[in-house]
Amino acid sequence: MIDGFSEEEVARYWDANAASWAEQVRGGGDVAREWLNNPAFLQFLGDLRGREVLDAGCGEGYNTRILARRGARMTGVDVSERMIALAVQAERREPLGIRYTRTSYAELGVFADASFDGVVSFMALMDGPGFDRAMQEVFRVLRPGGLLAFSITHPCFLTKGAKWVRNEEGVKIKWMVGDYFDSTGWVERWRFTDAPPEAPEFVVPRFDRTLSEYVNGIIAAGFVLKRIEEPRPSEEYCQAHPSQRGWRDHVALFLYFRAEKPLTPSG
Ligand SMILES: C[S@@+](CC[C@H](N)C(=O)[O-])C[C@H]1O[C@@H](n2cnc3c(N)ncnc32)[C@H](O)[C@@H]1O
């Protein structure tokens, strides 16, 4: 066990979240994904048509299916048995040629070296232990010149000690960050933005890492870091969902990384 929770424990938490996660995501209930995160990250990814792509931490496959419909040849892995079962059911209902395997993104032994043109990961690498190992495994399964792109909650702002500071009217006026260097595992209970109060909470083990741990894990695996982005909600999104204005006015909710496996091994 590393980083606070074992992969088996993480899988149990996500097994318990899976049915409600799939229902809400498939019903468009993850509004931050629909309005902000997917439009920005899909643009960040670029065109993957015809490419052999691994989705690391694919969950029940919502975004894996989006990439498959856009022409990528997709494989999805997730540590949660129930998430993978839901993804497989969806593939049977609407075949898109996606292969799913239950395994950890930090243990990709089922895949040969250099078997993918790209590895993508949507909001999953902050939810599991062994980030450095995951980067080494992703590097191994990528072909030279292959793309790594992933999104996570912003590690500088989404710390375990973070919270909104509100004025007398309850308006969010600042975001306070605390415990940035505290890597002790913890469990967060949360709902999607503006989810109805009756929606079950997701119970998620968290693995807080510093920005340098992410960047250095990418570099140490052998990648060349190409670009990072911090998507900012649009005015339109904030007007439709005023609860989200703080992520436009104060701090970034998400962080994206794009890196490449060099064409020739570095000396
Ligand atoms: C926030 S969900 C995102 C799921 C999916 N990418 C999406 O966009 O809906 C995080 C996912 O990461 C998965 N996960 C956590 N640790 C993992 C690991 N070590 N290997 C593979 N998947 C993992 C969880 O089971 C969960 O499905």
mmCIF file of C-alpha atoms and ligand atoms in Angstrom:
data_model
loop_
_atom_site.group_PDB
_atom_site.id
_atom_site.type_symbol
_atom_site.label_atom_id
_atom_site.label_comp_id
_atom_site.label_asym_id
_atom_site.label_seq_id
_atom_site.Cartn_x
_atom_site.Cartn_y
_atom_site.Cartn_z
ATOM 1 C CA MET A 1 0.000 0.000 0.000
ATOM 2 C CA ILE A 2 1.254 3.469 -0.901
ATOM 3 C CA ASP A 3 -0.129 7.009 -0.565
ATOM 4 C CA GLY A 4 -2.829 6.210 2.052
ATOM 5 C CA PHE A 5 -5.260 3.771 0.395
ATOM 6 C CA SER A 6 -4.524 0.578 -1.519
ATOM 7 C CA GLU A 7 -5.815 0.120 -5.066
ATOM 8 C CA GLU A 8 -8.219 -2.524 -3.711
ATOM 9 C CA GLU A 9 -9.692 0.021 -1.281
ATOM 10 C CA VAL A 10 -9.965 2.621 -4.048
ATOM 11 C CA ALA A 11 -11.748 0.063 -6.237
ATOM 12 C CA ARG A 12 -14.261 -0.656 -3.448
ATOM 13 C CA TYR A 13 -15.095 3.050 -3.057
ATOM 14 C CA TRP A 14 -15.606 3.448 -6.814
ATOM 15 C CA ASP A 15 -17.609 0.214 -7.033
ATOM 16 C CA ALA A 16 -19.991 1.800 -4.533
ATOM 17 C CA ASN A 17 -20.132 5.082 -6.507
ATOM 18 C CA ALA A 18 -20.500 3.413 -9.907
ATOM 19 C CA ALA A 19 -24.271 3.056 -10.422
ATOM 20 C CA SER A 20 -25.094 6.584 -9.301
ATOM 21 C CA TRP A 21 -22.081 8.006 -11.190
ATOM 22 C CA ALA A 22 -23.198 6.342 -14.435
ATOM 23 C CA GLU A 23 -26.816 7.444 -14.033
ATOM 24 C CA GLN A 24 -25.913 11.079 -13.337
ATOM 25 C CA VAL A 25 -23.146 11.374 -15.946
ATOM 26 C CA ARG A 26 -25.225 9.709 -18.658
ATOM 27 C CA GLY A 27 -28.152 12.001 -17.804
ATOM 28 C CA GLY A 28 -25.964 15.109 -18.305
ATOM 29 C CA GLY A 29 -25.880 15.731 -14.535
ATOM 30 C CA ASP A 30 -22.133 16.457 -14.441
ATOM 31 C CA VAL A 31 -22.618 20.028 -15.594
ATOM 32 C CA ALA A 32 -18.977 21.060 -15.103
ATOM 33 C CA ARG A 33 -18.032 18.275 -17.538
ATOM 34 C CA GLU A 34 -20.685 19.269 -20.078
ATOM 35 C CA TRP A 35 -20.063 23.028 -19.963
ATOM 36 C CA LEU A 36 -16.416 23.425 -19.085
ATOM 37 C CA ASN A 37 -14.249 20.375 -18.753
ATOM 38 C CA ASN A 38 -15.149 18.319 -21.818
ATOM 39 C CA PRO A 39 -15.276 21.192 -24.328
ATOM 40 C CA ALA A 40 -11.902 22.485 -23.079
ATOM 41 C CA PHE A 41 -10.173 19.127 -22.702
ATOM 42 C CA LEU A 42 -11.402 17.682 -26.013
ATOM 43 C CA GLN A 43 -10.003 20.752 -27.749
ATOM 44 C CA PHE A 44 -6.761 20.367 -25.769
ATOM 45 C CA LEU A 45 -6.518 16.731 -26.963
ATOM 46 C CA GLY A 46 -6.886 17.546 -30.627
ATOM 47 C CA ASP A 47 -7.786 15.093 -33.373
ATOM 48 C CA LEU A 48 -7.250 11.436 -32.418
ATOM 49 C CA ARG A 49 -9.047 9.930 -35.431
ATOM 50 C CA GLY A 50 -7.589 6.589 -36.448
ATOM 51 C CA ARG A 51 -5.259 6.528 -33.423
ATOM 52 C CA GLU A 52 -4.938 3.628 -30.995
ATOM 53 C CA VAL A 53 -5.784 5.301 -27.658
ATOM 54 C CA LEU A 54 -5.899 4.094 -24.046
ATOM 55 C CA ASP A 55 -8.279 5.832 -21.609
ATOM 56 C CA ALA A 56 -6.657 5.399 -18.177
ATOM 57 C CA GLY A 57 -9.278 5.443 -15.396
ATOM 58 C CA CYS A 58 -12.151 5.386 -17.888
ATOM 59 C CA GLY A 59 -14.924 4.890 -15.319
ATOM 60 C CA GLU A 60 -18.157 3.752 -16.982
ATOM 61 C CA GLY A 61 -16.809 4.992 -20.319
ATOM 62 C CA TYR A 62 -18.738 8.208 -21.020
ATOM 63 C CA ASN A 63 -15.718 10.038 -22.431
ATOM 64 C CA THR A 64 -14.211 6.860 -23.933
ATOM 65 C CA ARG A 65 -17.360 6.634 -26.061
ATOM 66 C CA ILE A 66 -17.059 10.282 -27.098
ATOM 67 C CA LEU A 67 -13.529 9.651 -28.413
ATOM 68 C CA ALA A 68 -14.610 6.405 -30.122
ATOM 69 C CA ARG A 69 -17.482 8.245 -31.868
ATOM 70 C CA ARG A 70 -14.912 10.803 -33.025
ATOM 71 C CA GLY A 71 -12.945 8.019 -34.715
ATOM 72 C CA ALA A 72 -10.270 6.973 -32.205
ATOM 73 C CA ARG A 73 -9.700 3.249 -31.642
ATOM 74 C CA MET A 74 -10.323 3.097 -27.909
ATOM 75 C CA THR A 75 -9.319 0.849 -25.030
ATOM 76 C CA GLY A 76 -10.458 1.684 -21.501
ATOM 77 C CA VAL A 77 -9.039 0.552 -18.174
ATOM 78 C CA ASP A 78 -10.372 1.171 -14.702
ATOM 79 C CA VAL A 79 -9.603 -0.319 -11.313
ATOM 80 C CA SER A 80 -13.326 -0.600 -10.425
ATOM 81 C CA GLU A 81 -15.020 -3.818 -11.500
ATOM 82 C CA ARG A 82 -18.469 -2.184 -11.452
ATOM 83 C CA MET A 83 -17.373 0.779 -13.558
ATOM 84 C CA ILE A 84 -15.946 -1.618 -16.147
ATOM 85 C CA ALA A 85 -19.122 -3.763 -16.059
ATOM 86 C CA LEU A 86 -21.231 -0.651 -16.784
ATOM 87 C CA ALA A 87 -18.874 0.354 -19.607
ATOM 88 C CA VAL A 88 -19.090 -3.141 -21.128
ATOM 89 C CA GLN A 89 -22.915 -3.069 -20.928
ATOM 90 C CA ALA A 90 -22.963 0.255 -22.776
ATOM 91 C CA GLU A 91 -20.613 -1.163 -25.424
ATOM 92 C CA ARG A 92 -22.968 -4.129 -25.924
ATOM 93 C CA ARG A 93 -25.943 -1.770 -26.331
ATOM 94 C CA GLU A 94 -24.107 0.526 -28.756
ATOM 95 C CA PRO A 95 -21.001 -1.189 -30.162
ATOM 96 C CA LEU A 96 -18.222 1.318 -30.840
ATOM 97 C CA GLY A 97 -15.366 -1.172 -30.950
ATOM 98 C CA ILE A 98 -14.098 -0.233 -27.478
ATOM 99 C CA ARG A 99 -12.133 -2.849 -25.480
ATOM 100 C CA TYR A 100 -12.385 -2.615 -21.688
ATOM 101 C CA THR A 101 -10.130 -4.246 -19.093
ATOM 102 C CA ARG A 102 -10.273 -4.041 -15.322
ATOM 103 C CA THR A 103 -6.787 -3.096 -14.228
ATOM 104 C CA SER A 104 -4.929 -0.261 -12.572
ATOM 105 C CA TYR A 105 -3.370 2.476 -14.660
ATOM 106 C CA ALA A 106 -0.275 1.841 -12.528
ATOM 107 C CA GLU A 107 -0.132 -1.811 -13.661
ATOM 108 C CA LEU A 108 -0.671 -2.098 -17.408
ATOM 109 C CA GLY A 109 1.010 -5.512 -17.803
ATOM 110 C CA VAL A 110 -1.876 -6.728 -20.005
ATOM 111 C CA PHE A 111 -0.591 -4.392 -22.738
ATOM 112 C CA ALA A 112 2.625 -4.853 -24.708
ATOM 113 C CA ASP A 113 5.291 -2.154 -24.885
ATOM 114 C CA ALA A 114 4.608 0.561 -27.490
ATOM 115 C CA SER A 115 1.047 -0.585 -28.206
ATOM 116 C CA PHE A 116 -0.744 2.832 -28.133
ATOM 117 C CA ASP A 117 -0.441 6.107 -30.079
ATOM 118 C CA GLY A 118 -2.001 8.018 -27.213
ATOM 119 C CA VAL A 119 -2.932 7.687 -23.548
ATOM 120 C CA VAL A 120 -5.626 9.997 -22.207
ATOM 121 C CA SER A 121 -7.016 10.241 -18.710
ATOM 122 C CA PHE A 122 -10.043 12.284 -17.674
ATOM 123 C CA MET A 123 -10.106 13.280 -14.001
ATOM 124 C CA ALA A 124 -8.718 9.993 -12.691
ATOM 125 C CA LEU A 125 -4.999 10.318 -11.901
ATOM 126 C CA MET A 126 -5.643 12.295 -8.691
ATOM 127 C CA ASP A 127 -7.961 9.494 -7.545
ATOM 128 C CA GLY A 128 -5.435 6.667 -7.255
ATOM 129 C CA PRO A 129 -2.103 5.855 -5.614
ATOM 130 C CA GLY A 130 1.189 5.406 -7.450
ATOM 131 C CA PHE A 131 1.291 8.382 -9.821
ATOM 132 C CA ASP A 132 5.000 7.843 -10.632
ATOM 133 C CA ARG A 133 4.397 4.171 -11.400
ATOM 134 C CA ALA A 134 1.403 5.115 -13.588
ATOM 135 C CA MET A 135 3.603 7.507 -15.591
ATOM 136 C CA GLN A 136 6.236 4.752 -16.067
ATOM 137 C CA GLU A 137 3.597 2.289 -17.242
ATOM 138 C CA VAL A 138 1.972 4.803 -19.593
ATOM 139 C CA PHE A 139 5.397 5.655 -21.022
ATOM 140 C CA ARG A 140 6.087 1.946 -21.626
ATOM 141 C CA VAL A 141 2.814 1.248 -23.482
ATOM 142 C CA LEU A 142 3.160 4.353 -25.695
ATOM 143 C CA ARG A 143 4.897 4.268 -29.052
ATOM 144 C CA PRO A 144 7.803 6.700 -29.535
ATOM 145 C CA GLY A 145 6.238 10.058 -30.406
ATOM 146 C CA GLY A 146 3.050 9.024 -28.557
ATOM 147 C CA LEU A 147 0.820 11.495 -26.714
ATOM 148 C CA LEU A 148 -0.038 11.621 -23.015
ATOM 149 C CA ALA A 149 -2.845 14.023 -22.044
ATOM 150 C CA PHE A 150 -4.656 14.104 -18.720
ATOM 151 C CA SER A 151 -6.923 16.294 -16.619
ATOM 152 C CA ILE A 152 -7.003 16.466 -12.818
ATOM 153 C CA THR A 153 -8.435 18.732 -10.165
ATOM 154 C CA HIS A 154 -5.966 21.605 -9.740
ATOM 155 C CA PRO A 155 -3.442 20.394 -7.137
ATOM 156 C CA CYS A 156 -2.540 23.921 -5.978
ATOM 157 C CA PHE A 157 -6.116 24.859 -5.113
ATOM 158 C CA LEU A 158 -8.074 21.654 -4.442
ATOM 159 C CA THR A 159 -6.236 20.751 -1.248
ATOM 160 C CA LYS A 160 -7.758 19.087 1.768
ATOM 161 C CA GLY A 161 -7.693 22.364 3.699
ATOM 162 C CA ALA A 162 -9.303 24.483 0.971
ATOM 163 C CA LYS A 163 -12.629 26.289 1.267
ATOM 164 C CA TRP A 164 -14.563 29.324 0.090
ATOM 165 C CA VAL A 165 -14.560 32.520 2.140
ATOM 166 C CA ARG A 166 -17.960 34.252 1.857
ATOM 167 C CA ASN A 167 -19.140 37.774 2.672
ATOM 168 C CA GLU A 168 -22.173 38.599 4.859
ATOM 169 C CA GLU A 169 -24.484 37.960 1.870
ATOM 170 C CA GLY A 170 -22.980 34.494 1.367
ATOM 171 C CA VAL A 171 -21.200 35.503 -1.848
ATOM 172 C CA LYS A 172 -17.893 33.735 -2.468
ATOM 173 C CA ILE A 173 -15.215 36.411 -2.230
ATOM 174 C CA LYS A 174 -12.048 34.333 -1.867
ATOM 175 C CA TRP A 175 -10.786 30.772 -1.996
ATOM 176 C CA MET A 176 -8.607 29.790 0.952
ATOM 177 C CA VAL A 177 -5.965 27.074 0.496
ATOM 178 C CA GLY A 178 -4.471 25.063 3.348
ATOM 179 C CA ASP A 179 -2.492 21.858 3.915
ATOM 180 C CA TYR A 180 -0.928 21.943 0.441
ATOM 181 C CA PHE A 181 2.022 19.813 1.571
ATOM 182 C CA ASP A 182 -0.053 17.315 3.572
ATOM 183 C CA SER A 183 -0.135 14.118 1.498
ATOM 184 C CA THR A 184 -2.121 12.067 4.024
ATOM 185 C CA GLY A 185 -4.923 10.215 2.277
ATOM 186 C CA TRP A 186 -8.457 11.410 3.029
ATOM 187 C CA VAL A 187 -11.994 10.724 1.903
ATOM 188 C CA GLU A 188 -14.146 13.419 0.311
ATOM 189 C CA ARG A 189 -17.941 13.293 0.075
ATOM 190 C CA TRP A 190 -19.278 15.417 -2.772
ATOM 191 C CA ARG A 191 -21.969 15.899 -5.419
ATOM 192 C CA PHE A 192 -21.874 17.245 -8.945
ATOM 193 C CA THR A 193 -22.385 20.996 -9.310
ATOM 194 C CA ASP A 194 -26.023 21.908 -8.667
ATOM 195 C CA ALA A 195 -27.039 18.244 -8.270
ATOM 196 C CA PRO A 196 -30.391 17.880 -6.493
ATOM 197 C CA PRO A 197 -30.032 17.385 -2.715
ATOM 198 C CA GLU A 198 -31.520 13.892 -3.026
ATOM 199 C CA ALA A 199 -28.670 12.802 -5.356
ATOM 200 C CA PRO A 200 -26.423 10.376 -3.460
ATOM 201 C CA GLU A 201 -23.004 11.749 -2.518
ATOM 202 C CA PHE A 202 -19.895 10.241 -4.087
ATOM 203 C CA VAL A 203 -17.435 9.007 -1.485
ATOM 204 C CA VAL A 204 -13.949 9.311 -2.931
ATOM 205 C CA PRO A 205 -10.499 8.609 -1.488
ATOM 206 C CA ARG A 206 -8.157 11.495 -2.259
ATOM 207 C CA PHE A 207 -4.444 11.491 -2.992
ATOM 208 C CA ASP A 208 -3.207 15.064 -2.641
ATOM 209 C CA ARG A 209 0.054 15.741 -4.469
ATOM 210 C CA THR A 210 1.963 18.930 -5.044
ATOM 211 C CA LEU A 211 2.343 20.459 -8.481
ATOM 212 C CA SER A 212 6.026 19.500 -8.479
ATOM 213 C CA GLU A 213 5.171 15.859 -7.753
ATOM 214 C CA TYR A 214 2.968 15.784 -10.869
ATOM 215 C CA VAL A 215 5.470 17.596 -13.094
ATOM 216 C CA ASN A 216 8.469 15.637 -11.824
ATOM 217 C CA GLY A 217 6.605 12.309 -12.172
ATOM 218 C CA ILE A 218 5.938 13.096 -15.841
ATOM 219 C CA ILE A 219 9.547 14.141 -16.485
ATOM 220 C CA ALA A 220 11.115 11.276 -14.495
ATOM 221 C CA ALA A 221 9.190 8.723 -16.592
ATOM 222 C CA GLY A 222 10.941 10.131 -19.682
ATOM 223 C CA PHE A 223 8.220 12.374 -21.162
ATOM 224 C CA VAL A 224 8.754 15.794 -22.682
ATOM 225 C CA LEU A 225 6.182 18.159 -21.179
ATOM 226 C CA LYS A 226 4.559 20.142 -24.010
ATOM 227 C CA ARG A 227 1.743 22.192 -22.539
ATOM 228 C CA ILE A 228 -0.365 22.784 -19.449
ATOM 229 C CA GLU A 229 -3.749 24.524 -19.303
ATOM 230 C CA GLU A 230 -6.122 25.800 -16.625
ATOM 231 C CA PRO A 231 -9.552 26.080 -18.272
ATOM 232 C CA ARG A 232 -11.683 29.021 -17.163
ATOM 233 C CA PRO A 233 -15.490 28.841 -17.072
ATOM 234 C CA SER A 234 -17.291 31.014 -19.605
ATOM 235 C CA GLU A 235 -19.511 33.909 -18.568
ATOM 236 C CA GLU A 236 -22.430 31.971 -20.108
ATOM 237 C CA TYR A 237 -21.745 28.934 -17.889
ATOM 238 C CA CYS A 238 -21.512 31.131 -14.781
ATOM 239 C CA GLN A 239 -24.811 32.798 -15.638
ATOM 240 C CA ALA A 240 -26.510 29.413 -16.047
ATOM 241 C CA HIS A 241 -24.796 28.060 -12.893
ATOM 242 C CA PRO A 242 -24.006 30.998 -10.566
ATOM 243 C CA SER A 243 -22.539 28.581 -8.014
ATOM 244 C CA GLN A 244 -19.597 28.194 -10.435
ATOM 245 C CA ARG A 245 -18.627 31.859 -10.716
ATOM 246 C CA GLY A 246 -15.861 31.440 -8.155
ATOM 247 C CA TRP A 247 -13.997 29.147 -10.565
ATOM 248 C CA ARG A 248 -14.040 31.996 -13.099
ATOM 249 C CA ASP A 249 -13.302 34.864 -10.762
ATOM 250 C CA HIS A 250 -10.856 33.379 -8.247
ATOM 251 C CA VAL A 251 -9.058 30.063 -8.847
ATOM 252 C CA ALA A 252 -8.794 27.285 -11.442
ATOM 253 C CA LEU A 253 -10.705 24.073 -10.723
ATOM 254 C CA PHE A 254 -8.917 21.887 -13.291
ATOM 255 C CA LEU A 255 -5.380 21.432 -14.604
ATOM 256 C CA TYR A 256 -4.436 19.755 -17.908
ATOM 257 C CA PHE A 257 -1.087 18.243 -18.919
ATOM 258 C CA ARG A 258 0.091 17.316 -22.395
ATOM 259 C CA ALA A 259 3.372 15.439 -22.879
ATOM 260 C CA GLU A 260 5.107 13.310 -25.518
ATOM 261 C CA LYS A 261 7.239 10.204 -25.467
ATOM 262 C CA PRO A 262 10.405 11.223 -27.369
ATOM 263 C CA LEU A 263 11.019 9.617 -30.752
ATOM 264 C CA THR A 264 14.491 8.532 -29.674
ATOM 265 C CA PRO A 265 15.483 7.472 -26.140
ATOM 266 C CA SER A 266 17.297 10.269 -24.280
ATOM 267 C CA GLY A 267 20.828 9.512 -23.183
HETATM 268 C C1 LIG B 1 -13.645 10.830 -11.185
HETATM 269 S S1 LIG B 1 -13.760 9.214 -11.890
HETATM 270 C C2 LIG B 1 -13.527 9.590 -13.613
HETATM 271 C C3 LIG B 1 -13.999 8.485 -14.515
HETATM 272 C C4 LIG B 1 -13.987 8.797 -16.012
HETATM 273 N N1 LIG B 1 -12.661 9.092 -16.500
HETATM 274 C C5 LIG B 1 -14.935 9.906 -16.336
HETATM 275 O O1 LIG B 1 -14.491 10.914 -16.888
HETATM 276 O O2 LIG B 1 -16.130 9.760 -16.052
HETATM 277 C C6 LIG B 1 -12.194 8.507 -11.420
HETATM 278 C C7 LIG B 1 -11.998 7.070 -11.895
HETATM 279 O O3 LIG B 1 -10.648 6.686 -11.624
HETATM 280 C C8 LIG B 1 -10.665 5.313 -11.341
HETATM 281 N N2 LIG B 1 -9.395 4.938 -10.699
HETATM 282 C C9 LIG B 1 -8.918 5.287 -9.484
HETATM 283 N N3 LIG B 1 -7.714 4.712 -9.284
HETATM 284 C C10 LIG B 1 -7.432 3.992 -10.390
HETATM 285 C C11 LIG B 1 -6.323 3.174 -10.784
HETATM 286 N N4 LIG B 1 -5.282 2.973 -9.985
HETATM 287 N N5 LIG B 1 -6.365 2.610 -11.998
HETATM 288 C C12 LIG B 1 -7.426 2.780 -12.828
HETATM 289 N N6 LIG B 1 -8.513 3.520 -12.501
HETATM 290 C C13 LIG B 1 -8.500 4.128 -11.300
HETATM 291 C C14 LIG B 1 -11.894 5.147 -10.470
HETATM 292 O O4 LIG B 1 -12.299 3.796 -10.365
HETATM 293 C C15 LIG B 1 -12.897 6.045 -11.211
HETATM 294 O O5 LIG B 1 -13.613 5.314 -12.159
#
